[in-house]
Amino acid sequence: MSGIELASELRESRTDLEIILYDRGPRILRNFPEKLSNYIAKWFRENNVNVVPNSLIDKVEQGTIYNNGTPEPVDIVVWTAGIQPVEIVRKLPIDTNKSGRVIVNQYHQVPTYKNVYVVGDCAALPHAPSAQLAEVQGDQIADVLKKQWNHEPLPEKMPELKVQGFLGSLGEKKGFAYIMDRTVTGRLAHILKSGVLWLYKYHNG
């Protein structure tokens, strides 16, 4: 999401730049409703920001970026790509996905070592990594541990992992949000984002 916000801010401040946004997924914000993806994609089209889906940046050199092995000339690269697990986790002799995140069962355990739990950026989940998601995992793990300590059976199916949502801006006037399973776009989403930032600054002095 930081790449989306950065690209929009750059576009509004410099109309003379050619801006290319490389996205790993088939669409922007692939883990969230298509309505959000379509809204952001439309804003980028209208503002001449080129979005390249299904990207995999293999290497960056002076003046060149390699996307899926294909070299492409660039002047400046701003890297906002996500987070990977720490090295010690990536080298553990357990199953991981392509990103090096640990494959866990529904109880957030390593299947071959059920006394080991994995949360946050190190866990392979069908959601984008975030602090909110790690907190939800932590709550569920606490419930699992309580049941184990009390010699109670674990539920056949754990509750779905849900986060409260997120807010993002597109330049100075537009925005996008996903709050309690609802999508919000346009001016209202930007106002909500600005309000949250103000509250954050206020509480942190």
Backbone as JSON, one array per atom type, in Angstrom:
{
  "sequence": "MSGIELASELRESRTDLEIILYDRGPRILRNFPEKLSNYIAKWFRENNVNVVPNSLIDKVEQGTIYNNGTPEPVDIVVWTAGIQPVEIVRKLPIDTNKSGRVIVNQYHQVPTYKNVYVVGDCAALPHAPSAQLAEVQGDQIADVLKKQWNHEPLPEKMPELKVQGFLGSLGEKKGFAYIMDRTVTGRLAHILKSGVLWLYKYHNG",
  "N": [[0.82, -1.2, 0.0], [2.05, 1.17, 0.6], [3.49, 1.72, -1.69], [1.48, 2.42, -3.49], [0.49, 4.81, -2.37], [2.8, 6.38, -2.46], [3.33, 6.51, -5.24], [1.07, 7.94, -6.11], [1.38, 10.38, -4.76], [3.8, 11.27, -5.86], [3.0, 11.57, -8.52], [1.14, 13.71, -8.35], [2.78, 15.75, -7.52], [4.75, 15.93, -9.46], [4.18, 16.21, -12.63], [5.6, 15.7, -14.88], [7.02, 13.36, -14.76], [7.65, 9.96, -15.7], [6.0, 7.39, -14.34], [6.22, 4.19, -13.01], [4.62, 1.51, -11.57], [5.39, -1.41, -10.09], [3.73, -4.35, -9.44], [3.3, -7.2, -7.48], [1.09, -8.88, -7.5], [-1.83, -10.12, -9.4], [-3.56, -8.05, -9.54], [-3.95, -4.76, -8.13], [-3.82, -4.54, -4.59], [-4.56, -7.3, -4.12], [-5.59, -9.02, -2.2], [-7.92, -7.99, -1.3], [-11.3, -6.61, -1.77], [-12.37, -6.4, -5.23], [-13.47, -3.99, -5.92], [-12.01, -1.99, -4.62], [-9.5, -2.35, -5.82], [-10.14, -1.78, -8.51], [-10.91, 0.89, -8.33], [-8.53, 2.2, -7.55], [-6.88, 1.45, -9.69], [-8.2, 2.75, -11.79], [-7.79, 5.43, -11.04], [-5.03, 5.6, -11.34], [-4.81, 5.1, -14.12], [-6.12, 7.36, -15.16], [-4.37, 9.29, -14.34], [-2.01, 8.77, -15.55], [-0.18, 6.79, -14.52], [1.69, 3.99, -14.81], [0.84, 0.72, -14.21], [2.27, -2.36, -13.54], [1.31, -5.55, -13.49], [1.69, -8.8, -11.82], [4.45, -8.81, -11.29], [7.9, -9.57, -10.7], [10.6, -8.67, -9.19], [13.79, -9.29, -9.94], [16.38, -8.32, -9.79], [18.27, -5.33, -9.22], [20.07, -2.9, -10.83], [22.48, -0.28, -11.58], [20.69, 2.03, -13.29], [19.04, 0.07, -14.38], [16.36, -2.22, -14.07], [15.25, -5.49, -13.26], [12.62, -7.31, -14.27], [10.97, -10.2, -13.75], [13.18, -11.39, -14.94], [13.58, -9.84, -17.2], [15.32, -7.11, -18.45], [14.82, -3.66, -17.77], [15.04, -0.24, -18.55], [15.65, 2.34, -16.17], [15.53, 5.43, -14.33], [15.38, 6.17, -11.63], [14.86, 4.19, -8.74], [12.47, 3.4, -6.39], [12.12, 1.55, -3.62], [9.53, -0.13, -2.24], [8.67, -2.57, -1.54], [7.28, -5.35, 0.29], [7.71, -7.23, 3.34], [9.99, -9.6, 4.58], [10.51, -12.8, 6.2], [12.74, -13.09, 9.04], [16.21, -14.03, 8.75], [16.95, -16.35, 10.2], [14.54, -17.72, 10.43], [13.92, -18.24, 7.76], [15.82, -20.15, 7.19], [15.2, -22.4, 8.64], [14.57, -25.94, 9.02], [11.91, -26.52, 7.89], [8.65, -26.51, 6.3], [8.12, -23.97, 3.93], [6.67, -21.15, 2.12], [6.88, -19.6, -1.21], [7.8, -17.11, -0.54], [9.31, -17.51, 1.67], [7.95, -17.68, 4.02], [6.62, -19.34, 6.88], [4.75, -22.3, 6.61], [1.75, -22.87, 8.19], [-0.64, -24.58, 10.35], [-4.23, -24.45, 11.0], [-4.24, -23.7, 13.62], [-2.12, -22.1, 13.92], [0.25, -23.37, 14.22], [3.42, -24.97, 13.56], [3.15, -27.64, 11.45], [4.75, -29.99, 11.72], [5.95, -29.58, 14.12], [4.26, -29.16, 16.66], [4.41, -27.74, 18.97], [5.39, -25.35, 18.35], [4.65, -22.1, 17.44], [3.75, -19.73, 14.94], [3.69, -16.37, 14.02], [2.61, -13.23, 12.53], [4.82, -11.54, 10.23], [6.29, -13.78, 9.62], [4.64, -15.92, 9.13], [2.85, -17.91, 6.79], [0.1, -16.77, 5.37], [-3.27, -16.2, 4.1], [-3.46, -13.45, 3.83], [-2.4, -10.02, 3.7], [0.62, -9.2, 5.41], [0.44, -7.67, 8.62], [0.37, -5.55, 11.55], [-2.1, -5.62, 12.82], [-3.12, -8.09, 11.97], [-1.31, -9.86, 13.16], [-1.93, -9.44, 15.83], [-4.52, -10.51, 15.96], [-3.92, -13.17, 15.41], [-2.38, -13.7, 17.69], [-4.31, -13.56, 19.73], [-5.86, -15.79, 19.06], [-4.01, -17.85, 19.36], [-3.57, -17.69, 22.1], [-6.06, -18.59, 23.0], [-5.96, -21.24, 22.07], [-3.79, -22.27, 23.55], [-4.81, -22.06, 26.16], [-6.88, -23.96, 26.07], [-5.41, -26.27, 25.64], [-3.87, -26.38, 27.99], [-5.9, -26.81, 29.81], [-6.66, -29.29, 29.1], [-8.61, -29.57, 27.15], [-10.48, -30.28, 24.15], [-9.4, -29.09, 20.95], [-11.02, -26.7, 18.8], [-12.76, -27.83, 15.84], [-12.65, -26.16, 13.7], [-11.06, -23.1, 13.36], [-11.91, -19.64, 14.11], [-12.39, -17.31, 11.41], [-9.64, -15.34, 10.3], [-9.7, -11.97, 10.85], [-9.24, -8.56, 10.11], [-9.54, -5.16, 11.27], [-9.36, -3.3, 9.27], [-8.06, -0.95, 6.79], [-6.59, 2.2, 5.79], [-5.98, 4.39, 3.07], [-4.37, 6.86, 0.98], [-4.85, 8.71, -2.06], [-3.04, 10.85, -3.45], [-3.77, 14.31, -2.7], [-6.53, 14.58, -2.4], [-8.15, 12.34, -2.82], [-8.99, 8.99, -1.69], [-8.84, 5.64, -0.24], [-10.41, 2.92, 1.43], [-10.81, 0.12, 3.64], [-12.99, -1.05, 5.75], [-14.25, -2.84, 8.38], [-15.23, -4.92, 6.69], [-16.26, -3.36, 4.65], [-16.06, -1.26, 1.78], [-14.68, 1.93, 1.13], [-14.39, 4.78, -0.82], [-12.83, 7.64, -2.46], [-13.34, 11.11, -1.58], [-14.28, 10.95, 1.07], [-12.91, 8.75, 2.17], [-10.33, 9.78, 2.14], [-10.56, 11.86, 3.99], [-11.08, 10.37, 6.3], [-8.62, 9.02, 6.54], [-6.9, 11.2, 6.96], [-7.91, 12.08, 9.41], [-7.28, 9.94, 11.12], [-4.47, 10.02, 11.03], [-4.08, 12.51, 12.21], [-5.05, 12.02, 14.81], [-3.2, 10.12, 15.6], [-0.81, 11.61, 15.62], [-1.51, 13.49, 17.54], [-1.85, 11.96, 19.89], [0.7, 11.09, 20.21], [2.14, 13.26, 20.82]],
  "CA": [[0.0, 0.0, 0.0], [2.93, 2.34, 0.61], [3.83, 2.02, -3.08], [0.33, 3.1, -4.08], [0.46, 6.18, -1.87], [3.98, 7.1, -2.96], [3.14, 6.77, -6.66], [0.07, 9.0, -6.29], [1.97, 11.64, -4.31], [4.77, 11.68, -6.87], [2.3, 12.04, -9.71], [0.55, 15.02, -8.13], [3.83, 16.75, -7.33], [5.56, 16.01, -10.67], [3.42, 15.71, -13.78], [6.52, 15.42, -15.99], [7.69, 12.09, -14.56], [7.05, 8.69, -16.1], [5.97, 6.59, -13.12], [5.84, 2.78, -13.2], [4.4, 0.81, -10.3], [5.47, -2.86, -10.27], [2.93, -5.01, -8.41], [3.51, -8.65, -7.54], [-0.17, -9.59, -7.71], [-2.52, -9.93, -10.67], [-4.21, -6.74, -9.46], [-3.6, -3.98, -6.95], [-4.51, -4.99, -3.38], [-5.19, -8.55, -4.57], [-6.24, -9.73, -1.1], [-9.09, -7.23, -0.87], [-12.33, -6.57, -2.81], [-12.0, -5.83, -6.53], [-13.93, -2.6, -6.0], [-10.88, -1.14, -4.25], [-8.5, -2.48, -6.88], [-10.61, -1.09, -9.71], [-10.91, 2.33, -8.07], [-7.14, 2.67, -7.58], [-6.39, 1.27, -11.06], [-8.79, 3.82, -12.6], [-7.1, 6.68, -10.7], [-3.71, 5.55, -11.98], [-4.97, 5.28, -15.56], [-6.47, 8.75, -15.43], [-3.24, 10.15, -13.98], [-0.82, 8.32, -16.3], [0.74, 5.96, -13.77], [1.67, 2.66, -15.43], [0.89, -0.37, -13.25], [2.69, -3.61, -14.16], [0.93, -6.65, -12.58], [2.46, -10.06, -11.85], [5.87, -8.47, -11.36], [8.84, -10.19, -9.78], [11.86, -7.95, -9.39], [14.89, -10.22, -9.68], [17.65, -7.64, -9.54], [18.31, -3.9, -9.53], [21.41, -2.39, -11.1], [22.52, 1.13, -11.95], [19.97, 2.33, -14.52], [18.3, -1.08, -14.91], [15.61, -3.07, -13.14], [14.94, -6.75, -13.91], [11.3, -7.8, -13.9], [10.86, -11.56, -14.28], [14.35, -11.65, -15.76], [13.67, -8.93, -18.34], [15.87, -5.8, -18.05], [14.08, -2.47, -18.18], [15.79, 0.95, -18.15], [15.02, 3.25, -15.21], [16.42, 6.47, -13.8], [15.34, 6.1, -10.17], [14.05, 3.11, -8.19], [12.06, 3.55, -4.98], [11.73, 0.19, -3.23], [8.58, -0.16, -1.13], [8.19, -3.95, -1.43], [6.95, -5.76, 1.65], [8.56, -7.68, 4.44], [10.28, -11.02, 4.55], [10.89, -13.32, 7.52], [14.15, -12.96, 9.4], [17.04, -15.07, 8.14], [16.92, -17.59, 10.98], [13.3, -18.43, 10.1], [14.03, -18.72, 6.37], [16.75, -21.29, 7.12], [14.75, -23.52, 9.45], [14.23, -27.12, 8.22], [10.46, -26.72, 7.9], [8.04, -26.11, 5.03], [7.84, -22.55, 3.73], [6.17, -20.84, 0.78], [7.86, -18.96, -2.09], [8.33, -15.91, 0.11], [10.08, -17.89, 2.85], [7.12, -17.68, 5.22], [6.38, -20.69, 7.38], [3.4, -22.84, 6.43], [1.19, -23.24, 9.5], [-2.0, -25.12, 10.32], [-5.24, -23.46, 11.41], [-3.96, -23.27, 14.99], [-0.89, -21.29, 13.82], [1.37, -24.23, 14.62], [4.17, -25.66, 12.53], [2.54, -28.99, 11.47], [5.68, -31.03, 12.18], [6.4, -29.23, 15.49], [3.05, -28.49, 17.11], [4.67, -26.87, 20.12], [5.95, -24.12, 17.8], [3.63, -21.24, 16.82], [4.35, -18.71, 14.09], [2.76, -15.26, 13.8], [3.12, -12.03, 11.86], [5.47, -11.58, 8.93], [6.93, -15.08, 9.4], [3.63, -16.94, 8.86], [2.22, -17.92, 5.47], [-1.34, -16.61, 5.56], [-3.94, -15.64, 2.91], [-3.67, -12.02, 4.08], [-1.18, -9.22, 3.72], [1.13, -9.07, 6.77], [0.18, -6.4, 9.3], [0.34, -5.65, 13.01], [-3.45, -6.03, 13.19], [-3.26, -9.52, 11.74], [-0.51, -10.55, 14.18], [-2.68, -9.36, 17.09], [-5.61, -11.49, 15.88], [-3.28, -14.48, 15.59], [-1.99, -13.83, 19.09], [-5.52, -13.88, 20.51], [-6.26, -17.17, 18.78], [-3.03, -18.74, 19.97], [-3.85, -17.7, 23.54], [-7.22, -19.49, 23.21], [-5.49, -22.61, 21.85], [-2.97, -22.66, 24.7], [-5.69, -22.25, 27.32], [-7.59, -25.24, 25.93], [-4.44, -27.34, 25.84], [-3.53, -26.44, 29.41], [-7.07, -27.35, 30.52], [-6.93, -30.62, 28.52], [-9.85, -29.49, 26.39], [-10.25, -30.49, 22.71], [-9.34, -27.88, 20.12], [-12.16, -26.63, 17.87], [-12.5, -28.42, 14.53], [-12.33, -25.07, 12.79], [-10.81, -21.83, 14.05], [-12.58, -18.5, 13.48], [-11.68, -16.66, 10.3], [-8.81, -14.2, 10.68], [-10.25, -10.72, 10.32], [-8.66, -7.31, 10.61], [-10.52, -4.08, 11.25], [-9.3, -2.63, 7.98], [-6.94, -0.05, 6.54], [-6.88, 3.46, 5.1], [-4.92, 4.85, 2.2], [-4.66, 8.1, 0.26], [-4.42, 8.88, -3.44], [-2.79, 12.28, -3.56], [-4.26, 15.2, -1.64], [-7.97, 14.72, -2.34], [-8.86, 11.07, -2.91], [-8.48, 7.95, -0.81], [-9.51, 4.35, -0.29], [-10.44, 2.32, 2.77], [-11.52, -1.14, 3.83], [-13.31, -0.97, 7.17], [-15.31, -3.76, 8.81], [-15.75, -5.59, 5.48], [-16.88, -2.4, 3.74], [-15.12, -0.44, 1.03], [-14.98, 3.35, 1.04], [-13.47, 5.41, -1.76], [-13.06, 9.05, -2.76], [-13.03, 12.17, -0.63], [-14.55, 10.51, 2.45], [-11.81, 7.9, 2.61], [-9.18, 10.66, 2.4], [-10.84, 12.56, 5.25], [-10.88, 9.39, 7.37], [-7.18, 8.81, 6.69], [-6.32, 12.4, 7.58], [-8.32, 12.11, 10.8], [-6.5, 8.94, 11.86], [-3.11, 10.55, 11.15], [-4.12, 13.6, 13.19], [-5.19, 11.41, 16.13], [-1.93, 9.47, 15.91], [0.15, 12.67, 15.97], [-1.97, 14.12, 18.79], [-1.57, 11.08, 21.03], [2.16, 10.91, 20.32], [2.75, 14.56, 21.08]],
  "C": [[0.86, 1.26, 0.0], [3.34, 2.73, -0.81], [2.73, 2.77, -3.79], [0.32, 4.56, -3.67], [1.63, 7.0, -2.41], [3.81, 7.46, -4.43], [2.15, 7.91, -6.89], [0.61, 10.36, -5.86], [2.98, 12.17, -5.32], [4.07, 12.24, -8.1], [1.74, 13.45, -9.51], [1.6, 16.11, -7.98], [4.67, 16.96, -8.59], [4.82, 15.39, -11.84], [4.33, 15.31, -14.94], [7.2, 14.07, -15.87], [6.92, 10.94, -15.2], [7.15, 7.77, -14.89], [5.46, 5.19, -13.43], [5.75, 2.12, -11.83], [4.38, -0.69, -10.58], [4.73, -3.53, -9.11], [3.05, -6.52, -8.58], [2.23, -9.39, -7.89], [-0.77, -9.36, -9.09], [-3.3, -8.62, -10.73], [-3.77, -6.05, -8.19], [-4.44, -4.43, -5.76], [-5.28, -6.28, -3.65], [-5.93, -9.28, -3.46], [-7.5, -9.05, -0.61], [-10.08, -7.1, -2.02], [-11.87, -5.88, -4.09], [-12.44, -4.38, -6.66], [-12.79, -1.64, -5.65], [-9.81, -1.15, -5.34], [-8.89, -1.66, -8.1], [-10.57, 0.43, -9.53], [-9.49, 2.89, -8.18], [-6.58, 2.57, -9.0], [-6.94, 2.37, -11.97], [-8.08, 5.15, -12.32], [-5.73, 6.72, -11.37], [-3.81, 5.73, -13.49], [-5.23, 6.73, -15.92], [-5.32, 9.71, -15.17], [-1.91, 9.64, -14.54], [0.25, 7.67, -15.41], [0.61, 4.54, -14.32], [1.83, 1.58, -14.36], [1.23, -1.66, -13.98], [2.36, -4.75, -13.19], [1.85, -7.85, -12.74], [3.96, -9.82, -11.97], [6.67, -9.27, -10.33], [10.2, -9.56, -10.06], [13.02, -8.85, -8.96], [16.16, -9.51, -9.22], [17.51, -6.17, -9.91], [19.77, -3.5, -9.7], [21.33, -0.91, -11.43], [21.82, 1.32, -13.3], [19.13, 1.21, -15.09], [17.58, -1.82, -13.78], [15.22, -4.32, -13.92], [13.61, -7.27, -13.38], [11.08, -9.15, -14.58], [11.99, -11.86, -15.27], [14.55, -10.71, -16.93], [14.2, -7.57, -17.89], [15.04, -4.65, -18.6], [14.83, -1.24, -17.69], [14.99, 1.84, -17.2], [16.03, 4.31, -14.79], [16.53, 6.38, -12.28], [14.44, 4.94, -9.76], [13.75, 3.43, -6.73], [11.48, 2.21, -4.56], [10.8, 0.25, -2.03], [8.04, -1.57, -0.91], [8.19, -4.41, 0.01], [8.06, -6.3, 2.53], [8.8, -9.17, 4.28], [10.67, -11.5, 5.95], [12.38, -13.12, 7.78], [14.91, -14.18, 8.9], [16.95, -16.4, 8.88], [15.66, -18.41, 10.68], [13.38, -19.01, 8.7], [14.89, -19.97, 6.26], [16.34, -22.48, 7.96], [14.35, -24.7, 8.55], [12.74, -27.47, 8.29], [9.9, -26.19, 6.58], [7.73, -24.62, 5.01], [7.26, -22.33, 2.34], [7.25, -20.12, -0.03], [8.5, -17.74, -1.45], [9.16, -16.22, 1.35], [9.28, -17.87, 4.13], [6.73, -19.11, 5.59], [4.93, -21.1, 7.17], [2.9, -23.37, 7.77], [-0.19, -23.87, 9.32], [-2.97, -24.07, 10.86], [-5.04, -22.97, 12.84], [-2.67, -22.46, 15.08], [0.33, -22.04, 14.3], [2.13, -24.7, 13.38], [3.69, -27.12, 12.54], [3.46, -30.08, 11.99], [6.22, -30.77, 13.58], [5.26, -28.45, 16.14], [3.21, -27.72, 18.41], [5.29, -25.54, 19.68], [4.84, -23.36, 17.07], [4.34, -20.12, 16.06], [3.31, -17.63, 13.8], [3.44, -14.17, 12.95], [3.76, -12.29, 10.52], [6.09, -12.94, 8.61], [5.93, -16.17, 9.0], [3.04, -16.79, 7.47], [0.71, -17.91, 5.65], [-1.96, -16.02, 4.3], [-4.28, -14.16, 3.09], [-2.33, -11.3, 3.99], [-0.69, -9.08, 5.16], [0.82, -7.69, 7.36], [0.2, -6.64, 10.8], [-1.04, -6.11, 13.48], [-3.62, -7.54, 13.07], [-2.5, -10.31, 12.8], [-1.24, -10.53, 15.53], [-3.82, -10.38, 17.11], [-5.06, -12.9, 16.05], [-2.93, -14.71, 17.05], [-3.17, -14.19, 19.98], [-5.93, -15.33, 20.3], [-5.3, -18.17, 19.41], [-3.24, -18.82, 21.48], [-5.03, -18.63, 23.85], [-6.81, -20.95, 23.05], [-4.7, -23.1, 23.06], [-3.81, -22.9, 25.95], [-6.39, -23.61, 27.27], [-6.62, -26.41, 26.15], [-4.07, -27.5, 27.3], [-4.66, -27.04, 30.24], [-7.48, -28.72, 30.0], [-8.29, -30.67, 27.82], [-9.54, -29.71, 24.9], [-10.22, -29.15, 21.97], [-10.53, -27.87, 19.17], [-11.78, -27.23, 16.51], [-12.1, -27.35, 13.52], [-12.17, -23.78, 13.58], [-11.57, -20.7, 13.36], [-11.72, -17.89, 12.38], [-10.85, -15.49, 10.82], [-9.36, -12.94, 10.03], [-9.54, -9.54, 10.94], [-9.7, -6.21, 10.47], [-10.5, -3.33, 9.93], [-8.06, -1.76, 7.83], [-7.43, 1.17, 5.8], [-5.7, 3.84, 4.23], [-5.34, 6.11, 1.46], [-4.15, 8.01, -1.17], [-4.24, 10.38, -3.66], [-3.43, 13.05, -2.42], [-5.78, 15.21, -1.49], [-8.74, 13.4, -2.33], [-8.24, 10.05, -1.97], [-9.24, 6.66, -0.99], [-9.42, 3.73, 1.1], [-11.19, 1.0, 2.72], [-11.74, -1.27, 5.33], [-14.48, -1.88, 7.49], [-16.02, -4.38, 7.6], [-16.49, -4.65, 4.53], [-15.81, -1.58, 3.04], [-15.61, 1.0, 0.98], [-13.94, 3.97, 0.1], [-13.79, 6.9, -1.91], [-12.65, 9.98, -1.63], [-13.22, 11.73, 0.82], [-13.42, 9.66, 2.98], [-10.57, 8.74, 2.93], [-9.35, 11.41, 3.72], [-10.62, 11.62, 6.44], [-9.39, 9.16, 7.62], [-6.52, 10.0, 7.37], [-6.67, 12.48, 9.05], [-7.53, 11.13, 11.66], [-5.07, 9.43, 12.06], [-3.06, 11.66, 12.2], [-4.2, 13.04, 14.61], [-3.87, 10.78, 16.56], [-0.9, 10.51, 16.36], [-0.21, 13.32, 17.31], [-1.59, 13.27, 20.0], [-0.08, 10.84, 21.24], [2.9, 12.23, 20.47], [3.2, 15.29, 19.85]]
}
